[in-house]
Short mmCIF file of N, CA and C in Angstrom, two decimals:
data_model
loop_
_atom_site.label_atom_id
_atom_site.label_comp_id
_atom_site.label_asym_id
_atom_site.label_seq_id
_atom_site.Cartn_x
_atom_site.Cartn_y
_atom_site.Cartn_z
N UNK A 899 -12.25 52.25 29.33
CA UNK A 899 -13.20 51.24 29.81
C UNK A 899 -12.97 51.06 31.31
N UNK A 900 -14.04 51.09 32.06
CA UNK A 900 -13.92 50.94 33.51
C UNK A 900 -13.62 49.49 33.88
N UNK A 901 -13.10 49.30 35.07
CA UNK A 901 -12.82 47.95 35.56
C UNK A 901 -14.09 47.11 35.59
N UNK A 902 -15.19 47.73 35.99
CA UNK A 902 -16.47 47.03 36.07
C UNK A 902 -16.92 46.55 34.68
N UNK A 903 -16.87 47.43 33.70
CA UNK A 903 -17.27 47.08 32.33
C UNK A 903 -16.34 46.00 31.76
N UNK A 904 -15.06 46.16 32.00
CA UNK A 904 -14.08 45.19 31.51
C UNK A 904 -14.32 43.81 32.12
N UNK A 905 -14.55 43.78 33.43
CA UNK A 905 -14.80 42.52 34.13
C UNK A 905 -16.00 41.80 33.51
N UNK A 906 -17.10 42.52 33.33
CA UNK A 906 -18.31 41.88 32.81
C UNK A 906 -18.21 41.54 31.33
N UNK A 907 -17.42 42.29 30.59
CA UNK A 907 -17.19 41.94 29.18
C UNK A 907 -16.46 40.61 29.09
N UNK A 908 -15.38 40.47 29.87
CA UNK A 908 -14.64 39.21 29.84
C UNK A 908 -15.41 38.08 30.53
N UNK A 909 -16.28 38.40 31.46
CA UNK A 909 -17.13 37.37 32.07
C UNK A 909 -18.08 36.81 31.01
N UNK A 910 -18.66 37.68 30.20
CA UNK A 910 -19.55 37.24 29.12
C UNK A 910 -18.78 36.41 28.09
N UNK A 911 -17.59 36.86 27.72
CA UNK A 911 -16.76 36.10 26.79
C UNK A 911 -16.43 34.73 27.38
N UNK A 912 -16.11 34.69 28.67
CA UNK A 912 -15.81 33.43 29.34
C UNK A 912 -17.01 32.49 29.32
N UNK A 913 -18.20 33.02 29.55
CA UNK A 913 -19.41 32.20 29.55
C UNK A 913 -19.69 31.63 28.16
N UNK A 914 -19.58 32.46 27.14
CA UNK A 914 -19.82 32.00 25.77
C UNK A 914 -18.77 30.96 25.37
N UNK A 915 -17.52 31.24 25.68
CA UNK A 915 -16.45 30.30 25.35
C UNK A 915 -16.64 28.98 26.11
N UNK A 916 -17.04 29.06 27.36
CA UNK A 916 -17.25 27.85 28.16
C UNK A 916 -18.35 26.97 27.58
N UNK A 917 -19.49 27.57 27.22
CA UNK A 917 -20.57 26.75 26.65
C UNK A 917 -20.18 26.19 25.30
N UNK A 918 -19.44 26.98 24.53
CA UNK A 918 -18.99 26.51 23.22
C UNK A 918 -18.04 25.33 23.37
N UNK A 919 -17.10 25.43 24.32
CA UNK A 919 -16.17 24.32 24.54
C UNK A 919 -16.91 23.10 25.10
N UNK A 920 -17.93 23.31 25.91
CA UNK A 920 -18.73 22.20 26.41
C UNK A 920 -19.44 21.47 25.27
N UNK A 921 -19.99 22.25 24.34
CA UNK A 921 -20.67 21.65 23.18
C UNK A 921 -19.66 20.90 22.31
N UNK A 922 -18.50 21.51 22.09
CA UNK A 922 -17.50 20.84 21.26
C UNK A 922 -16.93 19.61 21.96
N UNK A 923 -16.82 19.66 23.27
CA UNK A 923 -16.35 18.50 24.03
C UNK A 923 -17.29 17.32 23.81
N UNK A 924 -18.60 17.57 23.89
CA UNK A 924 -19.58 16.49 23.64
C UNK A 924 -19.44 15.96 22.22
N UNK A 925 -19.27 16.87 21.28
CA UNK A 925 -19.13 16.47 19.88
C UNK A 925 -17.87 15.63 19.69
N UNK A 926 -16.76 16.07 20.29
CA UNK A 926 -15.51 15.31 20.16
C UNK A 926 -15.64 13.92 20.76
N UNK A 927 -16.23 13.82 21.93
CA UNK A 927 -16.40 12.51 22.54
C UNK A 927 -17.17 11.58 21.62
N UNK A 928 -18.28 12.07 21.07
CA UNK A 928 -19.11 11.26 20.17
C UNK A 928 -18.32 10.88 18.91
N UNK A 929 -17.64 11.85 18.33
CA UNK A 929 -16.93 11.59 17.07
C UNK A 929 -15.72 10.68 17.28
N UNK A 930 -15.04 10.78 18.38
CA UNK A 930 -13.92 9.87 18.66
C UNK A 930 -14.46 8.46 18.82
N UNK A 931 -15.52 8.31 19.59
CA UNK A 931 -16.12 7.00 19.83
C UNK A 931 -16.65 6.35 18.54
N UNK A 932 -17.22 7.15 17.64
CA UNK A 932 -17.84 6.63 16.42
C UNK A 932 -16.90 6.66 15.21
N UNK A 933 -15.64 7.01 15.39
CA UNK A 933 -14.66 7.11 14.30
C UNK A 933 -15.11 8.07 13.19
N UNK A 934 -15.64 9.20 13.58
CA UNK A 934 -16.06 10.23 12.63
C UNK A 934 -15.02 11.35 12.62
N UNK A 935 -14.97 12.15 11.56
CA UNK A 935 -14.01 13.27 11.53
C UNK A 935 -14.26 14.24 12.68
N UNK A 936 -13.18 14.74 13.27
CA UNK A 936 -13.32 15.67 14.39
C UNK A 936 -13.64 17.08 13.93
N UNK A 937 -13.23 17.42 12.73
CA UNK A 937 -13.52 18.74 12.18
C UNK A 937 -14.28 18.55 10.88
N UNK A 938 -15.47 19.09 10.85
CA UNK A 938 -16.31 19.02 9.66
C UNK A 938 -17.31 20.17 9.71
N UNK A 939 -17.81 20.54 8.57
CA UNK A 939 -18.80 21.62 8.54
C UNK A 939 -20.20 21.09 8.87
N UNK A 940 -20.37 19.78 8.82
CA UNK A 940 -21.69 19.19 9.06
C UNK A 940 -21.81 18.62 10.45
N UNK A 941 -22.83 19.04 11.16
CA UNK A 941 -23.21 18.41 12.42
C UNK A 941 -24.52 17.71 12.13
N UNK A 942 -24.60 16.46 12.59
CA UNK A 942 -25.78 15.67 12.26
C UNK A 942 -26.45 15.14 13.51
N UNK A 943 -27.73 14.80 13.37
CA UNK A 943 -28.46 14.12 14.44
C UNK A 943 -27.98 12.68 14.45
N UNK A 944 -27.52 12.17 15.60
CA UNK A 944 -27.06 10.78 15.65
C UNK A 944 -28.18 9.77 15.34
N UNK A 945 -29.43 10.15 15.58
CA UNK A 945 -30.54 9.22 15.36
C UNK A 945 -30.95 9.12 13.89
N UNK A 946 -31.12 10.27 13.22
CA UNK A 946 -31.63 10.23 11.84
C UNK A 946 -30.60 10.62 10.79
N UNK A 947 -29.47 11.18 11.23
CA UNK A 947 -28.42 11.56 10.29
C UNK A 947 -28.69 12.86 9.55
N UNK A 948 -29.76 13.57 9.89
CA UNK A 948 -30.09 14.83 9.23
C UNK A 948 -29.09 15.90 9.63
N UNK A 949 -28.69 16.73 8.67
CA UNK A 949 -27.75 17.82 8.94
C UNK A 949 -28.45 18.89 9.77
N UNK A 950 -27.82 19.26 10.89
CA UNK A 950 -28.39 20.25 11.78
C UNK A 950 -28.04 21.65 11.32
N UNK A 951 -28.98 22.56 11.45
CA UNK A 951 -28.75 23.96 11.11
C UNK A 951 -28.01 24.62 12.27
N UNK A 952 -27.38 25.74 12.00
CA UNK A 952 -26.64 26.46 13.03
C UNK A 952 -27.56 26.80 14.21
N UNK A 953 -28.80 27.13 13.93
CA UNK A 953 -29.79 27.45 14.95
C UNK A 953 -29.99 26.30 15.93
N UNK A 954 -29.81 25.08 15.47
CA UNK A 954 -30.01 23.89 16.30
C UNK A 954 -28.79 23.54 17.14
N UNK A 955 -27.72 24.31 17.00
CA UNK A 955 -26.47 23.97 17.67
C UNK A 955 -26.05 24.98 18.72
N UNK A 956 -26.91 25.88 19.10
CA UNK A 956 -26.59 26.89 20.12
C UNK A 956 -26.55 26.18 21.48
N UNK A 957 -25.39 26.19 22.14
CA UNK A 957 -25.29 25.47 23.41
C UNK A 957 -26.38 25.85 24.41
N UNK A 958 -26.92 24.89 25.07
CA UNK A 958 -27.96 24.96 26.11
C UNK A 958 -29.29 25.49 25.56
N UNK A 959 -29.27 26.63 24.90
CA UNK A 959 -30.50 27.28 24.42
C UNK A 959 -31.25 26.39 23.43
N UNK A 960 -30.54 25.78 22.49
CA UNK A 960 -31.21 24.95 21.48
C UNK A 960 -31.94 23.78 22.10
N UNK A 961 -31.38 23.21 23.15
CA UNK A 961 -32.03 22.08 23.81
C UNK A 961 -33.43 22.47 24.26
N UNK A 962 -33.55 23.65 24.85
CA UNK A 962 -34.86 24.10 25.34
C UNK A 962 -35.77 24.55 24.20
N UNK A 963 -35.21 25.23 23.20
CA UNK A 963 -36.03 25.65 22.07
C UNK A 963 -36.59 24.46 21.29
N UNK A 964 -35.79 23.40 21.22
CA UNK A 964 -36.23 22.18 20.51
C UNK A 964 -36.98 21.22 21.43
N UNK A 965 -37.20 21.64 22.68
CA UNK A 965 -37.90 20.83 23.68
C UNK A 965 -37.26 19.46 23.88
N UNK A 966 -35.92 19.43 23.78
CA UNK A 966 -35.16 18.21 24.04
C UNK A 966 -35.31 17.14 22.97
N UNK A 967 -35.74 17.52 21.76
CA UNK A 967 -35.92 16.55 20.69
C UNK A 967 -35.35 17.07 19.38
N UNK A 968 -34.93 16.15 18.53
CA UNK A 968 -34.47 16.52 17.19
C UNK A 968 -35.64 17.13 16.42
N UNK A 969 -35.39 18.20 15.74
CA UNK A 969 -36.45 18.88 14.97
C UNK A 969 -36.96 18.01 13.83
N UNK A 970 -36.10 17.14 13.33
CA UNK A 970 -36.44 16.38 12.13
C UNK A 970 -37.06 15.02 12.43
N UNK A 971 -36.47 14.26 13.34
CA UNK A 971 -36.98 12.91 13.62
C UNK A 971 -37.65 12.81 14.99
N UNK A 972 -37.57 13.86 15.78
CA UNK A 972 -38.17 13.94 17.12
C UNK A 972 -37.58 12.95 18.12
N UNK A 973 -36.38 12.44 17.81
CA UNK A 973 -35.68 11.58 18.77
C UNK A 973 -35.21 12.45 19.94
N UNK A 974 -35.25 11.93 21.15
CA UNK A 974 -34.81 12.74 22.29
C UNK A 974 -33.31 13.05 22.22
N UNK A 975 -32.98 14.27 22.59
CA UNK A 975 -31.58 14.68 22.70
C UNK A 975 -31.15 14.30 24.12
N UNK A 976 -30.07 13.53 24.25
CA UNK A 976 -29.65 13.13 25.60
C UNK A 976 -29.40 14.34 26.51
N UNK A 977 -29.87 14.23 27.72
CA UNK A 977 -29.74 15.30 28.70
C UNK A 977 -28.28 15.61 29.04
N UNK A 978 -27.39 14.65 28.77
CA UNK A 978 -25.97 14.88 29.08
C UNK A 978 -25.40 16.04 28.27
N UNK A 979 -25.95 16.33 27.10
CA UNK A 979 -25.42 17.44 26.28
C UNK A 979 -25.62 18.79 26.96
N UNK A 980 -26.85 19.20 27.28
CA UNK A 980 -26.97 20.52 27.93
C UNK A 980 -26.36 20.55 29.33
N UNK A 981 -26.34 19.40 30.02
CA UNK A 981 -25.72 19.38 31.35
C UNK A 981 -24.21 19.58 31.26
N UNK A 982 -23.59 18.96 30.26
CA UNK A 982 -22.14 19.15 30.06
C UNK A 982 -21.85 20.59 29.67
N UNK A 983 -22.67 21.15 28.77
CA UNK A 983 -22.48 22.55 28.36
C UNK A 983 -22.65 23.48 29.56
N UNK A 984 -23.63 23.19 30.41
CA UNK A 984 -23.85 24.01 31.61
C UNK A 984 -22.68 23.87 32.59
N UNK A 985 -22.15 22.66 32.72
CA UNK A 985 -21.00 22.45 33.61
C UNK A 985 -19.79 23.26 33.13
N UNK A 986 -19.55 23.26 31.83
CA UNK A 986 -18.46 24.06 31.28
C UNK A 986 -18.73 25.54 31.51
N UNK A 987 -19.96 25.97 31.30
CA UNK A 987 -20.34 27.37 31.53
C UNK A 987 -20.01 27.77 32.97
N UNK A 988 -20.42 26.95 33.91
CA UNK A 988 -20.19 27.25 35.32
C UNK A 988 -18.70 27.25 35.64
N UNK A 989 -17.98 26.24 35.18
CA UNK A 989 -16.55 26.15 35.48
C UNK A 989 -15.78 27.35 34.89
N UNK A 990 -16.03 27.65 33.63
CA UNK A 990 -15.28 28.73 32.97
C UNK A 990 -15.61 30.08 33.60
N UNK A 991 -16.87 30.34 33.94
CA UNK A 991 -17.21 31.63 34.53
C UNK A 991 -16.71 31.74 35.97
N UNK A 992 -16.83 30.65 36.75
CA UNK A 992 -16.32 30.69 38.12
C UNK A 992 -14.81 30.86 38.16
N UNK A 993 -14.12 30.16 37.28
CA UNK A 993 -12.67 30.28 37.22
C UNK A 993 -12.28 31.72 36.89
N UNK A 994 -13.01 32.31 35.92
CA UNK A 994 -12.73 33.70 35.58
C UNK A 994 -13.01 34.62 36.78
N UNK A 995 -14.14 34.43 37.44
CA UNK A 995 -14.50 35.30 38.58
C UNK A 995 -13.46 35.22 39.69
N UNK A 996 -12.96 34.04 39.96
CA UNK A 996 -12.00 33.86 41.05
C UNK A 996 -10.62 34.39 40.69
N UNK A 997 -10.17 34.15 39.45
CA UNK A 997 -8.79 34.47 39.06
C UNK A 997 -8.71 35.57 37.99
N UNK A 998 -9.71 36.42 37.88
CA UNK A 998 -9.75 37.39 36.78
C UNK A 998 -8.55 38.34 36.75
N UNK A 999 -7.90 38.55 37.83
CA UNK A 999 -6.70 39.41 37.85
C UNK A 999 -5.45 38.69 37.34
N UNK A 1000 -5.56 37.40 37.15
CA UNK A 1000 -4.41 36.60 36.69
C UNK A 1000 -4.81 35.83 35.43
N UNK A 1001 -4.79 36.49 34.27
CA UNK A 1001 -5.30 35.87 33.04
C UNK A 1001 -4.58 34.59 32.65
N UNK A 1002 -3.29 34.50 32.90
CA UNK A 1002 -2.56 33.28 32.54
C UNK A 1002 -3.07 32.09 33.36
N UNK A 1003 -3.40 32.32 34.62
CA UNK A 1003 -3.92 31.26 35.48
C UNK A 1003 -5.29 30.80 34.97
N UNK A 1004 -6.14 31.75 34.62
CA UNK A 1004 -7.48 31.43 34.08
C UNK A 1004 -7.34 30.56 32.85
N UNK A 1005 -6.51 30.98 31.93
CA UNK A 1005 -6.35 30.25 30.67
C UNK A 1005 -5.79 28.86 30.88
N UNK A 1006 -4.82 28.73 31.77
CA UNK A 1006 -4.25 27.41 32.06
C UNK A 1006 -5.27 26.50 32.74
N UNK A 1007 -6.04 27.02 33.67
CA UNK A 1007 -7.06 26.21 34.34
C UNK A 1007 -8.12 25.74 33.35
N UNK A 1008 -8.53 26.62 32.44
CA UNK A 1008 -9.50 26.22 31.41
C UNK A 1008 -8.94 25.10 30.55
N UNK A 1009 -7.72 25.29 30.10
CA UNK A 1009 -7.09 24.31 29.20
C UNK A 1009 -6.90 22.96 29.90
N UNK A 1010 -6.39 22.98 31.12
CA UNK A 1010 -6.17 21.72 31.84
C UNK A 1010 -7.49 21.01 32.15
N UNK A 1011 -8.54 21.76 32.41
CA UNK A 1011 -9.85 21.18 32.68
C UNK A 1011 -10.33 20.32 31.51
N UNK A 1012 -10.34 20.89 30.32
CA UNK A 1012 -10.85 20.14 29.16
C UNK A 1012 -9.86 19.04 28.75
N UNK A 1013 -8.57 19.29 28.93
CA UNK A 1013 -7.57 18.27 28.59
C UNK A 1013 -7.72 17.04 29.49
N UNK A 1014 -7.89 17.27 30.77
CA UNK A 1014 -8.06 16.14 31.70
C UNK A 1014 -9.35 15.38 31.37
N UNK A 1015 -10.41 16.09 31.06
CA UNK A 1015 -11.66 15.41 30.71
C UNK A 1015 -11.52 14.59 29.43
N UNK A 1016 -10.81 15.14 28.46
CA UNK A 1016 -10.60 14.39 27.21
C UNK A 1016 -9.75 13.15 27.45
N UNK A 1017 -8.72 13.29 28.24
CA UNK A 1017 -7.84 12.14 28.52
C UNK A 1017 -8.61 11.05 29.27
N UNK A 1018 -9.55 11.45 30.12
CA UNK A 1018 -10.36 10.47 30.86
C UNK A 1018 -11.23 9.64 29.93
N UNK A 1019 -11.51 10.15 28.72
CA UNK A 1019 -12.33 9.39 27.77
C UNK A 1019 -11.46 8.48 26.92
N UNK A 1020 -10.29 8.18 27.43
CA UNK A 1020 -9.31 7.43 26.66
C UNK A 1020 -9.88 6.09 26.17
N UNK A 1021 -9.40 5.73 25.05
CA UNK A 1021 -9.73 4.45 24.45
C UNK A 1021 -8.53 4.11 23.57
N UNK A 1022 -7.83 3.05 23.87
CA UNK A 1022 -6.60 2.74 23.15
C UNK A 1022 -6.83 2.60 21.66
N UNK A 1023 -8.03 2.21 21.29
CA UNK A 1023 -8.37 2.06 19.87
C UNK A 1023 -8.41 3.41 19.15
N UNK A 1024 -8.67 4.48 19.89
CA UNK A 1024 -8.83 5.81 19.30
C UNK A 1024 -7.76 6.79 19.77
N UNK A 1025 -6.58 6.30 20.11
CA UNK A 1025 -5.54 7.15 20.68
C UNK A 1025 -5.16 8.30 19.74
N UNK A 1026 -4.99 8.03 18.45
CA UNK A 1026 -4.60 9.07 17.50
C UNK A 1026 -5.69 10.13 17.35
N UNK A 1027 -6.94 9.71 17.40
CA UNK A 1027 -8.05 10.66 17.30
C UNK A 1027 -8.11 11.52 18.57
N UNK A 1028 -7.80 10.93 19.71
CA UNK A 1028 -7.76 11.68 20.96
C UNK A 1028 -6.67 12.75 20.90
N UNK A 1029 -5.51 12.38 20.38
CA UNK A 1029 -4.43 13.37 20.23
C UNK A 1029 -4.83 14.50 19.30
N UNK A 1030 -5.51 14.16 18.23
CA UNK A 1030 -5.99 15.19 17.30
C UNK A 1030 -7.00 16.10 18.01
N UNK A 1031 -7.87 15.51 18.82
CA UNK A 1031 -8.82 16.30 19.60
C UNK A 1031 -8.12 17.24 20.56
N UNK A 1032 -7.07 16.75 21.21
CA UNK A 1032 -6.30 17.60 22.12
C UNK A 1032 -5.63 18.74 21.37
N UNK A 1033 -5.15 18.48 20.17
CA UNK A 1033 -4.54 19.53 19.36
C UNK A 1033 -5.57 20.60 19.01
N UNK A 1034 -6.76 20.18 18.63
CA UNK A 1034 -7.82 21.13 18.28
C UNK A 1034 -8.19 21.99 19.48
N UNK A 1035 -8.35 21.37 20.64
CA UNK A 1035 -8.68 22.10 21.87
C UNK A 1035 -7.55 23.07 22.22
N UNK A 1036 -6.32 22.66 22.01
CA UNK A 1036 -5.17 23.53 22.28
C UNK A 1036 -5.22 24.77 21.40
N UNK A 1037 -5.52 24.59 20.13
CA UNK A 1037 -5.61 25.73 19.21
C UNK A 1037 -6.73 26.67 19.64
N UNK A 1038 -7.92 26.13 19.95
CA UNK A 1038 -9.04 26.98 20.40
C UNK A 1038 -8.66 27.80 21.63
N UNK A 1039 -8.03 27.14 22.60
CA UNK A 1039 -7.66 27.84 23.83
C UNK A 1039 -6.52 28.84 23.59
N UNK A 1040 -5.62 28.53 22.67
CA UNK A 1040 -4.55 29.47 22.35
C UNK A 1040 -5.12 30.73 21.71
N UNK A 1041 -6.07 30.57 20.81
CA UNK A 1041 -6.67 31.72 20.14
C UNK A 1041 -7.42 32.59 21.15
N UNK A 1042 -8.27 31.97 21.97
CA UNK A 1042 -9.01 32.76 22.96
C UNK A 1042 -8.04 33.36 23.97
N UNK A 1043 -6.97 32.64 24.27
CA UNK A 1043 -5.96 33.16 25.20
C UNK A 1043 -5.28 34.40 24.67
N UNK A 1044 -4.91 34.38 23.41
CA UNK A 1044 -4.27 35.55 22.80
C UNK A 1044 -5.24 36.74 22.80
N UNK A 1045 -6.48 36.50 22.42
CA UNK A 1045 -7.47 37.59 22.42
C UNK A 1045 -7.69 38.13 23.84
N UNK A 1046 -7.79 37.24 24.79
CA UNK A 1046 -8.00 37.62 26.19
C UNK A 1046 -6.83 38.47 26.68
N UNK A 1047 -5.62 38.03 26.40
CA UNK A 1047 -4.43 38.75 26.86
C UNK A 1047 -4.30 40.10 26.16
N UNK A 1048 -4.63 40.17 24.88
CA UNK A 1048 -4.61 41.46 24.17
C UNK A 1048 -5.58 42.44 24.83
N UNK A 1049 -6.79 41.96 25.13
CA UNK A 1049 -7.77 42.83 25.81
C UNK A 1049 -7.25 43.26 27.18
N UNK A 1050 -6.69 42.33 27.92
CA UNK A 1050 -6.17 42.63 29.25
C UNK A 1050 -5.05 43.67 29.17
N UNK A 1051 -4.14 43.49 28.21
CA UNK A 1051 -3.04 44.45 28.05
C UNK A 1051 -3.55 45.81 27.61
N UNK A 1052 -4.56 45.83 26.75
CA UNK A 1052 -5.11 47.10 26.28
C UNK A 1052 -5.72 47.90 27.42
N UNK A 1053 -6.33 47.22 28.37
CA UNK A 1053 -6.99 47.92 29.47
C UNK A 1053 -6.02 48.24 30.61
N UNK A 1054 -5.20 47.25 31.01
CA UNK A 1054 -4.34 47.44 32.18
C UNK A 1054 -2.88 47.73 31.85
N UNK A 1055 -2.44 47.43 30.65
CA UNK A 1055 -1.07 47.69 30.28
C UNK A 1055 -0.07 46.65 30.81
N UNK A 1056 -0.58 45.66 31.53
CA UNK A 1056 0.27 44.63 32.11
C UNK A 1056 -0.56 43.38 32.39
N UNK A 1057 0.11 42.25 32.43
CA UNK A 1057 -0.59 41.02 32.78
C UNK A 1057 -0.57 40.76 34.28
N UNK A 1058 0.17 41.57 34.98
CA UNK A 1058 0.29 41.39 36.43
C UNK A 1058 -0.49 42.47 37.15
N UNK A 1059 -1.27 42.09 38.14
CA UNK A 1059 -2.07 43.09 38.86
C UNK A 1059 -1.20 44.08 39.62
N UNK A 1060 -1.67 45.31 39.61
CA UNK A 1060 -0.94 46.36 40.35
C UNK A 1060 -1.45 46.37 41.77
N UNK A 1061 -0.53 46.55 42.67
CA UNK A 1061 -0.89 46.54 44.08
C UNK A 1061 -1.15 47.94 44.56
#
């Protein structure tokens, strides 16, 4: 695999992971605030409570396909959701572009970014739920980190750039 192909493959993975983490960040904030389970197979519309299909949960894209409204009750979807997903997309891809030769730095910057944002949503009433959210985010980043490092090692044979 050429350096060019490898770079763009991991750039695409970074973009998808970034939007996914942005979507999950919004979900965690809502669920922590509303005392709902952080991990569940059901995602629901906050307005009507209808179970959302997987098609309705695609970060950024679903907002535009649904024209910014719930498919079932037509309640508006807050603009903060696609904007947060887009912010994560931009941050994760820019971080990768700048530090792509240093995978450990990329992974740490991604992890610290979402951790700091989660901690900023602190609420003493929901401290245990916040810790659980941080644990979930840690696991997601650890899994993507291991996959990222395996790919990097497979292509370059080392985690450190050669001079």
